[in-house]
PDB file of N, CA and C in Angstrom:
ATOM      1  N   MET R   4     -20.451 -46.822 -59.124  1.00 56.00           N
ATOM      2  CA  MET R   4     -21.420 -48.148 -58.167  1.00 56.00           C
ATOM      3  C   MET R   4     -20.283 -48.527 -57.222  1.00 56.00           C
ATOM      4  N   LYS R   5     -21.352 -48.467 -55.953  1.00 68.00           N
ATOM      5  CA  LYS R   5     -20.329 -48.444 -54.656  1.00 68.00           C
ATOM      6  C   LYS R   5     -19.480 -50.195 -54.383  1.00 68.00           C
ATOM      7  N   LYS R   6     -19.256 -50.567 -54.106  1.00 69.00           N
ATOM      8  CA  LYS R   6     -18.603 -51.979 -52.974  1.00 69.00           C
ATOM      9  C   LYS R   6     -19.524 -52.354 -52.682  1.00 69.00           C
ATOM     10  N   ASN R   7     -20.003 -52.271 -51.484  1.00 73.00           N
ATOM     11  CA  ASN R   7     -20.925 -52.928 -50.711  1.00 73.00           C
ATOM     12  C   ASN R   7     -22.251 -52.848 -51.671  1.00 73.00           C
ATOM     13  N   ASN R   8     -23.182 -51.674 -52.178  1.00 86.00           N
ATOM     14  CA  ASN R   8     -23.447 -52.502 -53.410  1.00 86.00           C
ATOM     15  C   ASN R   8     -23.563 -53.056 -53.894  1.00 86.00           C
ATOM     16  N   PHE R   9     -22.018 -53.262 -54.748  1.00 87.00           N
ATOM     17  CA  PHE R   9     -21.734 -54.326 -55.804  1.00 87.00           C
ATOM     18  C   PHE R   9     -22.030 -56.143 -55.343  1.00 87.00           C
ATOM     19  N   PHE R  10     -21.129 -55.869 -53.837  1.00 87.00           N
ATOM     20  CA  PHE R  10     -21.305 -57.090 -53.353  1.00 87.00           C
ATOM     21  C   PHE R  10     -23.109 -57.799 -52.632  1.00 87.00           C
ATOM     22  N   LEU R  11     -23.707 -57.330 -52.815  1.00 88.00           N
ATOM     23  CA  LEU R  11     -24.840 -56.879 -52.761  1.00 88.00           C
ATOM     24  C   LEU R  11     -26.112 -58.001 -53.291  1.00 88.00           C
ATOM     25  N   GLU R  12     -25.301 -57.209 -54.713  1.00 89.00           N
ATOM     26  CA  GLU R  12     -25.992 -57.394 -55.846  1.00 89.00           C
ATOM     27  C   GLU R  12     -25.267 -58.694 -56.375  1.00 89.00           C
ATOM     28  N   ILE R  13     -24.128 -59.033 -56.239  1.00 88.00           N
ATOM     29  CA  ILE R  13     -24.312 -60.913 -56.108  1.00 88.00           C
ATOM     30  C   ILE R  13     -24.579 -61.167 -55.308  1.00 88.00           C
ATOM     31  N   TYR R  14     -24.411 -61.376 -53.886  1.00 87.00           N
ATOM     32  CA  TYR R  14     -25.702 -61.939 -52.779  1.00 87.00           C
ATOM     33  C   TYR R  14     -26.669 -62.333 -53.192  1.00 87.00           C
ATOM     34  N   HIS R  15     -27.327 -61.126 -53.733  1.00 89.00           N
ATOM     35  CA  HIS R  15     -28.703 -61.392 -54.272  1.00 89.00           C
ATOM     36  C   HIS R  15     -28.905 -62.392 -55.424  1.00 89.00           C
ATOM     37  N   GLU R  16     -28.398 -62.004 -56.157  1.00 88.00           N
ATOM     38  CA  GLU R  16     -27.898 -62.935 -57.589  1.00 88.00           C
ATOM     39  C   GLU R  16     -27.541 -64.211 -56.462  1.00 88.00           C
ATOM     40  N   PHE R  17     -26.687 -64.707 -56.571  1.00 86.00           N
ATOM     41  CA  PHE R  17     -26.282 -65.576 -55.972  1.00 86.00           C
ATOM     42  C   PHE R  17     -27.744 -66.706 -55.578  1.00 86.00           C
ATOM     43  N   PHE R  18     -27.986 -66.300 -54.071  1.00 86.00           N
ATOM     44  CA  PHE R  18     -29.248 -66.784 -53.452  1.00 86.00           C
ATOM     45  C   PHE R  18     -30.550 -66.780 -53.940  1.00 86.00           C
ATOM     46  N   HIS R  19     -30.448 -66.400 -54.903  1.00 88.00           N
ATOM     47  CA  HIS R  19     -32.104 -65.684 -55.200  1.00 88.00           C
ATOM     48  C   HIS R  19     -32.426 -65.867 -56.080  1.00 88.00           C
ATOM     49  N   CYS R  20     -31.510 -65.879 -57.413  1.00 87.00           N
ATOM     50  CA  CYS R  20     -32.031 -65.800 -59.381  1.00 87.00           C
ATOM     51  C   CYS R  20     -31.080 -67.129 -59.692  1.00 87.00           C
ATOM     52  N   ILE R  21     -30.607 -68.120 -59.180  1.00 85.00           N
ATOM     53  CA  ILE R  21     -29.827 -68.929 -59.879  1.00 85.00           C
ATOM     54  C   ILE R  21     -30.618 -70.339 -59.345  1.00 85.00           C
ATOM     55  N   THR R  22     -31.365 -70.670 -60.539  1.00 86.00           N
ATOM     56  CA  THR R  22     -31.644 -72.404 -60.259  1.00 86.00           C
ATOM     57  C   THR R  22     -30.587 -73.293 -59.920  1.00 86.00           C
ATOM     58  N   TRP R  23     -30.507 -73.718 -58.928  1.00 84.00           N
ATOM     59  CA  TRP R  23     -29.964 -75.126 -59.152  1.00 84.00           C
ATOM     60  C   TRP R  23     -29.564 -76.511 -59.233  1.00 84.00           C
ATOM     61  N   PRO R  24     -29.812 -76.995 -59.900  1.00 90.00           N
ATOM     62  CA  PRO R  24     -29.627 -78.598 -60.497  1.00 90.00           C
ATOM     63  C   PRO R  24     -29.855 -79.883 -58.982  1.00 90.00           C
ATOM     64  N   LYS R  25     -30.830 -79.943 -59.534  1.00 94.00           N
ATOM     65  CA  LYS R  25     -31.291 -81.366 -58.330  1.00 94.00           C
ATOM     66  C   LYS R  25     -30.482 -82.072 -58.599  1.00 94.00           C
ATOM     67  N   TRP R  26     -29.944 -83.471 -57.450  1.00 95.00           N
ATOM     68  CA  TRP R  26     -29.486 -83.581 -56.837  1.00 95.00           C
ATOM     69  C   TRP R  26     -29.260 -84.646 -57.347  1.00 95.00           C
ATOM     70  N   ASN R  27     -30.380 -85.811 -58.146  1.00 96.00           N
ATOM     71  CA  ASN R  27     -30.335 -87.115 -59.019  1.00 96.00           C
ATOM     72  C   ASN R  27     -29.924 -86.355 -60.577  1.00 96.00           C
ATOM     73  N   ASP R  28     -30.715 -85.063 -60.596  1.00 96.00           N
ATOM     74  CA  ASP R  28     -29.835 -84.656 -61.909  1.00 96.00           C
ATOM     75  C   ASP R  28     -28.219 -84.129 -62.369  1.00 96.00           C
ATOM     76  N   LEU R  29     -27.326 -84.197 -60.976  1.00 96.00           N
ATOM     77  CA  LEU R  29     -26.689 -83.808 -60.891  1.00 96.00           C
ATOM     78  C   LEU R  29     -25.131 -85.527 -61.395  1.00 96.00           C
ATOM     79  N   GLN R  30     -25.964 -85.980 -60.418  1.00 97.00           N
ATOM     80  CA  GLN R  30     -25.641 -87.380 -60.419  1.00 97.00           C
ATOM     81  C   GLN R  30     -25.518 -88.094 -61.986  1.00 97.00           C
ATOM     82  N   TYR R  31     -26.738 -88.299 -62.555  1.00 97.00           N
ATOM     83  CA  TYR R  31     -27.026 -88.680 -63.667  1.00 97.00           C
ATOM     84  C   TYR R  31     -26.176 -87.847 -64.677  1.00 97.00           C
ATOM     85  N   LYS R  32     -25.989 -86.374 -64.642  1.00 97.00           N
ATOM     86  CA  LYS R  32     -25.532 -86.501 -65.668  1.00 97.00           C
ATOM     87  C   LYS R  32     -23.453 -86.674 -65.432  1.00 97.00           C
ATOM     88  N   THR R  33     -22.978 -86.275 -64.227  1.00 97.00           N
ATOM     89  CA  THR R  33     -22.685 -86.664 -63.910  1.00 97.00           C
ATOM     90  C   THR R  33     -21.533 -88.208 -64.576  1.00 97.00           C
ATOM     91  N   MET R  34     -22.616 -89.200 -64.097  1.00 98.00           N
ATOM     92  CA  MET R  34     -22.425 -90.298 -64.947  1.00 98.00           C
ATOM     93  C   MET R  34     -22.495 -90.343 -66.382  1.00 98.00           C
ATOM     94  N   ILE R  35     -23.406 -89.567 -66.912  1.00 98.00           N
ATOM     95  CA  ILE R  35     -22.756 -89.352 -68.795  1.00 98.00           C
ATOM     96  C   ILE R  35     -21.624 -89.033 -68.586  1.00 98.00           C
ATOM     97  N   VAL R  36     -20.631 -88.199 -68.508  1.00 98.00           N
ATOM     98  CA  VAL R  36     -19.616 -87.851 -68.700  1.00 98.00           C
ATOM     99  C   VAL R  36     -18.713 -88.463 -68.245  1.00 98.00           C
ATOM    100  N   PHE R  37     -19.085 -89.345 -67.152  1.00 98.00           N
ATOM    101  CA  PHE R  37     -17.360 -90.272 -66.491  1.00 98.00           C
ATOM    102  C   PHE R  37     -17.614 -91.299 -68.006  1.00 98.00           C
ATOM    103  N   LEU R  38     -18.455 -91.887 -67.941  1.00 98.00           N
ATOM    104  CA  LEU R  38     -18.874 -92.990 -68.761  1.00 98.00           C
ATOM    105  C   LEU R  38     -18.780 -92.716 -70.092  1.00 98.00           C
ATOM    106  N   PHE R  39     -18.824 -91.388 -70.791  1.00 98.00           N
ATOM    107  CA  PHE R  39     -18.298 -90.514 -72.216  1.00 98.00           C
ATOM    108  C   PHE R  39     -16.723 -90.891 -72.032  1.00 98.00           C
ATOM    109  N   SER R  40     -16.300 -90.279 -71.066  1.00 98.00           N
ATOM    110  CA  SER R  40     -14.643 -90.239 -70.846  1.00 98.00           C
ATOM    111  C   SER R  40     -14.298 -91.105 -70.985  1.00 98.00           C
ATOM    112  N   ILE R  41     -14.926 -92.307 -70.158  1.00 98.00           N
ATOM    113  CA  ILE R  41     -14.141 -93.277 -70.217  1.00 98.00           C
ATOM    114  C   ILE R  41     -14.310 -94.278 -71.831  1.00 98.00           C
ATOM    115  N   PHE R  42     -15.504 -93.920 -72.686  1.00 98.00           N
ATOM    116  CA  PHE R  42     -15.219 -93.985 -73.442  1.00 98.00           C
ATOM    117  C   PHE R  42     -14.585 -94.102 -74.914  1.00 98.00           C
ATOM    118  N   LEU R  43     -13.892 -92.321 -75.047  1.00 98.00           N
ATOM    119  CA  LEU R  43     -13.955 -92.117 -75.458  1.00 98.00           C
ATOM    120  C   LEU R  43     -12.562 -92.105 -74.767  1.00 98.00           C
ATOM    121  N   SER R  44     -11.295 -91.940 -73.951  1.00 98.00           N
ATOM    122  CA  SER R  44     -10.536 -92.652 -73.864  1.00 98.00           C
ATOM    123  C   SER R  44      -9.991 -94.173 -74.340  1.00 98.00           C
ATOM    124  N   ILE R  45     -11.094 -94.858 -74.604  1.00 98.00           N
ATOM    125  CA  ILE R  45     -10.276 -96.311 -75.199  1.00 98.00           C
ATOM    126  C   ILE R  45     -10.426 -96.469 -76.303  1.00 98.00           C
ATOM    127  N   PHE R  46     -11.786 -95.257 -77.026  1.00 98.00           N
ATOM    128  CA  PHE R  46     -11.231 -95.941 -78.702  1.00 98.00           C
ATOM    129  C   PHE R  46     -10.116 -94.448 -79.142  1.00 98.00           C
ATOM    130  N   LEU R  47      -9.880 -93.786 -78.768  1.00 98.00           N
ATOM    131  CA  LEU R  47      -8.959 -92.971 -78.687  1.00 98.00           C
ATOM    132  C   LEU R  47      -7.436 -94.166 -78.167  1.00 98.00           C
ATOM    133  N   TYR R  48      -7.858 -94.702 -77.339  1.00 98.00           N
ATOM    134  CA  TYR R  48      -5.690 -95.985 -77.151  1.00 98.00           C
ATOM    135  C   TYR R  48      -6.034 -97.080 -78.603  1.00 98.00           C
ATOM    136  N   GLY R  49      -7.552 -97.150 -79.232  1.00 98.00           N
ATOM    137  CA  GLY R  49      -7.636 -98.169 -80.213  1.00 98.00           C
ATOM    138  C   GLY R  49      -6.873 -97.325 -81.184  1.00 98.00           C
ATOM    139  N   ILE R  50      -7.550 -96.202 -81.646  1.00 98.00           N
ATOM    140  CA  ILE R  50      -7.405 -95.282 -82.908  1.00 98.00           C
ATOM    141  C   ILE R  50      -5.693 -95.485 -83.225  1.00 98.00           C
ATOM    142  N   ASP R  51      -4.948 -95.109 -81.536  1.00 98.00           N
ATOM    143  CA  ASP R  51      -3.399 -94.444 -81.494  1.00 98.00           C
ATOM    144  C   ASP R  51      -2.806 -96.191 -82.082  1.00 98.00           C
ATOM    145  N   GLY R  52      -3.099 -97.131 -81.560  1.00 97.00           N
ATOM    146  CA  GLY R  52      -2.428 -98.529 -81.574  1.00 97.00           C
ATOM    147  C   GLY R  52      -2.689 -98.842 -82.984  1.00 97.00           C
ATOM    148  N   PHE R  53      -3.738 -98.706 -83.821  1.00 98.00           N
ATOM    149  CA  PHE R  53      -4.032 -98.500 -84.729  1.00 98.00           C
ATOM    150  C   PHE R  53      -2.867 -97.813 -86.244  1.00 98.00           C
ATOM    151  N   PHE R  54      -2.514 -96.722 -85.820  1.00 97.00           N
ATOM    152  CA  PHE R  54      -2.148 -96.201 -86.387  1.00 97.00           C
ATOM    153  C   PHE R  54      -0.327 -96.308 -86.143  1.00 97.00           C
ATOM    154  N   ILE R  55      -0.206 -96.745 -85.119  1.00 96.00           N
ATOM    155  CA  ILE R  55       0.727 -97.499 -84.174  1.00 96.00           C
ATOM    156  C   ILE R  55       1.726 -98.851 -85.751  1.00 96.00           C
ATOM    157  N   PHE R  56       0.881 -99.265 -85.522  1.00 96.00           N
ATOM    158  CA  PHE R  56       0.616-100.669 -86.030  1.00 96.00           C
ATOM    159  C   PHE R  56       0.232-100.473 -87.417  1.00 96.00           C
ATOM    160  N   LEU R  57       0.084 -99.301 -87.820  1.00 96.00           N
ATOM    161  CA  LEU R  57       0.398 -98.958 -89.822  1.00 96.00           C
ATOM    162  C   LEU R  57       1.604 -98.180 -89.974  1.00 96.00           C
ATOM    163  N   ILE R  58       2.196 -97.437 -89.461  1.00 96.00           N
ATOM    164  CA  ILE R  58       3.292 -96.943 -89.074  1.00 96.00           C
ATOM    165  C   ILE R  58       4.403 -97.592 -89.158  1.00 96.00           C
ATOM    166  N   LYS R  59       4.251 -99.366 -88.081  1.00 95.00           N
ATOM    167  CA  LYS R  59       5.301 -99.740 -88.538  1.00 95.00           C
ATOM    168  C   LYS R  59       5.682-100.685 -89.638  1.00 95.00           C
ATOM    169  N   LYS R  60       4.334-101.065 -89.967  1.00 94.00           N
ATOM    170  CA  LYS R  60       4.068-101.549 -91.278  1.00 94.00           C
ATOM    171  C   LYS R  60       4.628-100.751 -92.644  1.00 94.00           C
ATOM    172  N   LEU R  61       4.181-100.035 -92.362  1.00 93.00           N
ATOM    173  CA  LEU R  61       4.535 -98.946 -93.813  1.00 93.00           C
ATOM    174  C   LEU R  61       6.156 -98.703 -93.649  1.00 93.00           C
ATOM    175  N   PHE R  62       7.211 -98.626 -92.689  1.00 91.00           N
ATOM    176  CA  PHE R  62       8.714 -98.445 -92.998  1.00 91.00           C
ATOM    177  C   PHE R  62       9.542 -99.787 -92.182  1.00 91.00           C
ATOM    178  N   SER R  63       8.768-100.697 -91.614  1.00 86.00           N
ATOM    179  CA  SER R  63       9.434-101.619 -92.262  1.00 86.00           C
ATOM    180  C   SER R  63       9.826-102.370 -93.504  1.00 86.00           C
ATOM    181  N   LEU R  64       9.391-101.996 -94.047  1.00 68.00           N
ATOM    182  CA  LEU R  64       9.215-102.547 -95.703  1.00 68.00           C
ATOM    183  C   LEU R  64      11.014-102.257 -96.152  1.00 68.00           C
TER     184      LEU R  64
END
């Protein structure tokens, strides 16, 4: 396979065969990921605090 042919096929695939998401869909999905990340970080922070509290209570006897 020649290099020129390879790059032409990449160009054709990139601009003619890929369906890109609409701008509204992209914003919506980005917001979902952002909110889920915030929720998950708060949840894990709470679980971590609970285990720290539990370990301190168990080892302070």
